[in-house]
mmCIF file of C-alpha atoms in Angstrom:
data_model
loop_
_atom_site.group_PDB
_atom_site.id
_atom_site.type_symbol
_atom_site.label_atom_id
_atom_site.label_comp_id
_atom_site.label_asym_id
_atom_site.label_seq_id
_atom_site.Cartn_x
_atom_site.Cartn_y
_atom_site.Cartn_z
ATOM 1 C CA ARG A 1 -78.947 -85.289 140.440
ATOM 2 C CA LEU A 2 -76.831 -88.184 141.695
ATOM 3 C CA GLU A 3 -77.057 -89.331 145.313
ATOM 4 C CA GLY A 4 -74.739 -91.897 146.922
ATOM 5 C CA PRO A 5 -73.472 -93.728 148.744
ATOM 6 C CA GLY A 6 -71.052 -95.324 146.346
ATOM 7 C CA PRO A 7 -67.523 -95.098 144.982
ATOM 8 C CA ALA A 8 -68.254 -92.393 142.349
ATOM 9 C CA GLY A 9 -71.059 -90.361 140.838
ATOM 10 C CA LEU A 10 -69.493 -90.926 137.399
ATOM 11 C CA LEU A 11 -67.002 -93.731 136.725
ATOM 12 C CA VAL A 12 -64.986 -93.503 133.494
ATOM 13 C CA SER A 13 -63.471 -96.963 133.119
ATOM 14 C CA GLY A 14 -62.469 -96.626 129.474
ATOM 15 C CA PRO A 15 -60.284 -94.054 127.747
ATOM 16 C CA PRO A 16 -61.281 -90.547 128.924
ATOM 17 C CA VAL A 17 -61.653 -89.051 125.454
ATOM 18 C CA GLY A 18 -64.717 -87.012 124.500
ATOM 19 C CA VAL A 19 -66.318 -87.296 127.957
ATOM 20 C CA ALA A 20 -68.431 -84.403 129.275
ATOM 21 C CA PHE A 21 -70.069 -84.207 132.713
ATOM 22 C CA ARG A 22 -72.044 -80.990 133.080
ATOM 23 C CA ASN A 23 -74.646 -79.353 135.307
ATOM 24 C CA ASN A 24 -75.132 -82.119 137.863
ATOM 25 C CA ARG A 25 -75.471 -82.230 141.623
ATOM 26 C CA VAL A 26 -73.380 -85.073 143.025
ATOM 27 C CA ALA A 27 -73.610 -85.922 146.726
ATOM 28 C CA ARG A 28 -72.498 -88.594 149.210
ATOM 29 C CA PHE A 29 -69.941 -90.456 147.110
ATOM 30 C CA ALA A 30 -66.249 -91.079 147.659
ATOM 31 C CA ALA A 31 -65.478 -89.138 144.446
ATOM 32 C CA GLY A 32 -67.653 -87.046 142.180
ATOM 33 C CA VAL A 33 -65.859 -88.291 139.059
ATOM 34 C CA SER A 34 -63.426 -91.223 139.046
ATOM 35 C CA VAL A 35 -61.287 -91.953 135.978
ATOM 36 C CA THR A 36 -59.748 -95.440 135.975
ATOM 37 C CA GLY A 37 -59.139 -95.774 132.239
ATOM 38 C CA LYS A 38 -56.039 -94.468 130.498
ATOM 39 C CA ALA A 39 -56.083 -92.641 127.201
ATOM 40 C CA ALA A 40 -53.889 -93.919 124.393
ATOM 41 C CA ASP A 41 -51.016 -91.722 123.232
ATOM 42 C CA GLY A 42 -51.615 -89.164 125.965
ATOM 43 C CA ASP A 43 -54.996 -88.041 124.586
ATOM 44 C CA PHE A 44 -57.201 -86.814 127.413
ATOM 45 C CA GLY A 45 -60.624 -85.301 126.829
ATOM 46 C CA LEU A 46 -62.670 -84.874 130.001
ATOM 47 C CA THR A 47 -64.842 -81.833 130.642
ATOM 48 C CA VAL A 48 -66.274 -81.360 134.141
ATOM 49 C CA ALA A 49 -68.205 -78.071 134.270
ATOM 50 C CA GLY A 50 -71.081 -76.487 136.151
ATOM 51 C CA ASN A 51 -71.407 -79.305 138.690
ATOM 52 C CA THR A 52 -72.073 -79.088 142.418
ATOM 53 C CA PHE A 53 -70.219 -81.601 144.584
ATOM 54 C CA ALA A 54 -71.328 -82.121 148.199
ATOM 55 C CA ASP A 55 -70.381 -84.503 151.013
ATOM 56 C CA LEU A 56 -67.637 -86.321 149.086
ATOM 57 C CA SER A 57 -65.202 -88.332 151.207
ATOM 58 C CA ALA A 58 -62.227 -88.323 148.798
ATOM 59 C CA ALA A 59 -62.194 -85.925 145.823
ATOM 60 C CA GLY A 60 -64.252 -84.042 143.267
ATOM 61 C CA VAL A 61 -62.261 -85.577 140.408
ATOM 62 C CA ARG A 62 -60.015 -88.607 140.955
ATOM 63 C CA LEU A 63 -57.518 -89.812 138.322
ATOM 64 C CA ASP A 64 -56.477 -93.357 139.161
ATOM 65 C CA ALA A 65 -54.528 -93.929 135.931
ATOM 66 C CA GLY A 66 -52.672 -90.619 136.180
ATOM 67 C CA LEU A 67 -51.687 -88.355 133.324
ATOM 68 C CA SER A 68 -48.882 -89.106 130.902
ATOM 69 C CA ALA A 69 -46.269 -86.471 130.233
#
């Protein structure tokens, strides 16, 4: 159980490879999960499953670095 306020319940600042975020309750943050890191060579491994997001001001999952094609 993660309660804000704050910018994110989970901040992934490094490469999002092999990251799992499961079965949490996340409330009163700007974003439930914020990814600021970029994966090398287009690898992206983020699992977000079974979570409850409540009272978020921006997004459930926010990708600041974007996805490569």
